[in-house]
């Protein structure tokens, strides 16, 4: 959009906007720009220091390390927001759902509250996939039990997919996919079939897969394709 048109979003007429540009009252990314025809993103424009447009929502992924809590602040422990640079933290993106402190992997963070809400609501059936290391040998009967739904003390789980990747006498590795996320759910499901978890990592939410080039503790913004995929999944695009 042209700079003078963006400045007019502040409630100025087109000629007032042109005068404001000429007077250096219109800034792009904090610096005055005096070319009224310059092409700019409205969310980077201020008039007299005030933004003219609501900023674009933020969508990002974090590769959460163990020991970090899925929260924006905590009095005693490091939290996922501490992994973001100050400029992003100021936008105050919130985590989408929670991972337990000892669980690692994909955490989505966004300022888009409606998307966050739908991604964790069972109604929208966004799949979450975890890599699970557990004790003992997993068998196809465990996969059948996950698919049938497990009766836990306070609820019965919705059908979940258990893919056995490696099965040994002492330990196994599996990928488990579910569309709900109750408290400690995956841990409780494995305990219910007699295979307590030793490690859990989330690797996918809907169409977004954890970027394995991210070291634990690193983040990156979602691509437009990833964001659009999530918005479509949740009926928002
Ligand atoms: N299931 C769990 O038990 N813990 C998590 O953090 C996520 C899913």
PDB file of N, CA, C and O in Angstrom, residues 21 42 68 77 79 84 91 115 139 141 179 194 196 202 227:
ATOM      1  N   UNK A  21       3.090  13.229   5.830  1.00  0.00           N
ATOM      2  CA  UNK A  21       4.267  12.542   5.265  1.00  0.00           C
ATOM      3  C   UNK A  21       5.366  13.565   5.010  1.00  0.00           C
ATOM      4  O   UNK A  21       6.530  13.387   5.420  1.00  0.00           O
ATOM      5  N   UNK A  42       1.090  -1.660   6.065  1.00  0.00           N
ATOM      6  CA  UNK A  42       0.440  -0.739   6.998  1.00  0.00           C
ATOM      7  C   UNK A  42       0.795  -0.995   8.465  1.00  0.00           C
ATOM      8  O   UNK A  42       0.899  -0.054   9.248  1.00  0.00           O
ATOM      9  N   UNK A  68      11.420 -26.800  30.778  1.00  0.00           N
ATOM     10  CA  UNK A  68      10.811 -25.499  30.494  1.00  0.00           C
ATOM     11  C   UNK A  68       9.294 -25.650  30.602  1.00  0.00           C
ATOM     12  O   UNK A  68       8.728 -26.633  30.111  1.00  0.00           O
ATOM     13  N   UNK A  77      10.459 -20.902  37.328  1.00  0.00           N
ATOM     14  CA  UNK A  77      11.016 -21.791  36.303  1.00  0.00           C
ATOM     15  C   UNK A  77      11.086 -21.090  34.951  1.00  0.00           C
ATOM     16  O   UNK A  77      10.279 -20.195  34.671  1.00  0.00           O
ATOM     17  N   UNK A  79      10.250 -20.454  31.174  1.00  0.00           N
ATOM     18  CA  UNK A  79       9.050 -20.792  30.411  1.00  0.00           C
ATOM     19  C   UNK A  79       9.283 -20.527  28.921  1.00  0.00           C
ATOM     20  O   UNK A  79      10.268 -19.892  28.542  1.00  0.00           O
ATOM     21  N   UNK A  84      11.980 -16.572  23.477  1.00  0.00           N
ATOM     22  CA  UNK A  84      11.744 -15.650  22.357  1.00  0.00           C
ATOM     23  C   UNK A  84      12.497 -14.346  22.587  1.00  0.00           C
ATOM     24  O   UNK A  84      12.694 -13.923  23.730  1.00  0.00           O
ATOM     25  N   UNK A  91       4.890  -8.815  21.864  1.00  0.00           N
ATOM     26  CA  UNK A  91       3.602  -9.083  21.191  1.00  0.00           C
ATOM     27  C   UNK A  91       2.739 -10.044  22.012  1.00  0.00           C
ATOM     28  O   UNK A  91       1.579 -10.244  21.735  1.00  0.00           O
ATOM     29  N   UNK A 115      -7.719 -19.126  16.889  1.00  0.00           N
ATOM     30  CA  UNK A 115      -7.041 -20.309  16.353  1.00  0.00           C
ATOM     31  C   UNK A 115      -6.552 -21.184  17.505  1.00  0.00           C
ATOM     32  O   UNK A 115      -6.736 -22.407  17.489  1.00  0.00           O
ATOM     33  N   UNK A 139       2.852 -54.328  21.667  1.00  0.00           N
ATOM     34  CA  UNK A 139       2.370 -55.338  20.719  1.00  0.00           C
ATOM     35  C   UNK A 139       1.154 -54.778  19.976  1.00  0.00           C
ATOM     36  O   UNK A 139       0.554 -53.772  20.404  1.00  0.00           O
ATOM     37  N   UNK A 141      -1.695 -55.696  20.157  1.00  0.00           N
ATOM     38  CA  UNK A 141      -2.854 -55.592  21.079  1.00  0.00           C
ATOM     39  C   UNK A 141      -2.920 -54.227  21.743  1.00  0.00           C
ATOM     40  O   UNK A 141      -4.006 -53.710  22.027  1.00  0.00           O
ATOM     41  N   UNK A 179      -6.581 -36.758  19.046  1.00  0.00           N
ATOM     42  CA  UNK A 179      -7.245 -35.483  18.725  1.00  0.00           C
ATOM     43  C   UNK A 179      -7.730 -34.781  19.998  1.00  0.00           C
ATOM     44  O   UNK A 179      -8.506 -33.858  19.917  1.00  0.00           O
ATOM     45  N   UNK A 194       0.173 -50.764  30.611  1.00  0.00           N
ATOM     46  CA  UNK A 194       1.302 -51.425  31.292  1.00  0.00           C
ATOM     47  C   UNK A 194       2.667 -51.072  30.726  1.00  0.00           C
ATOM     48  O   UNK A 194       3.628 -51.830  30.905  1.00  0.00           O
ATOM     49  N   UNK A 196       4.787 -47.827  31.048  1.00  0.00           N
ATOM     50  CA  UNK A 196       5.051 -46.437  31.460  1.00  0.00           C
ATOM     51  C   UNK A 196       6.026 -45.748  30.500  1.00  0.00           C
ATOM     52  O   UNK A 196       6.959 -46.386  29.992  1.00  0.00           O
ATOM     53  N   UNK A 202       6.496 -34.150  21.389  1.00  0.00           N
ATOM     54  CA  UNK A 202       5.446 -33.876  20.395  1.00  0.00           C
ATOM     55  C   UNK A 202       6.119 -33.454  19.091  1.00  0.00           C
ATOM     56  O   UNK A 202       7.018 -32.613  19.096  1.00  0.00           O
ATOM     57  N   UNK A 227       0.682 -21.595   8.359  1.00  0.00           N
ATOM     58  CA  UNK A 227      -0.377 -20.815   9.011  1.00  0.00           C
ATOM     59  C   UNK A 227      -1.710 -21.042   8.303  1.00  0.00           C
ATOM     60  O   UNK A 227      -2.731 -21.314   8.952  1.00  0.00           O
TER      61      UNK A 227
END
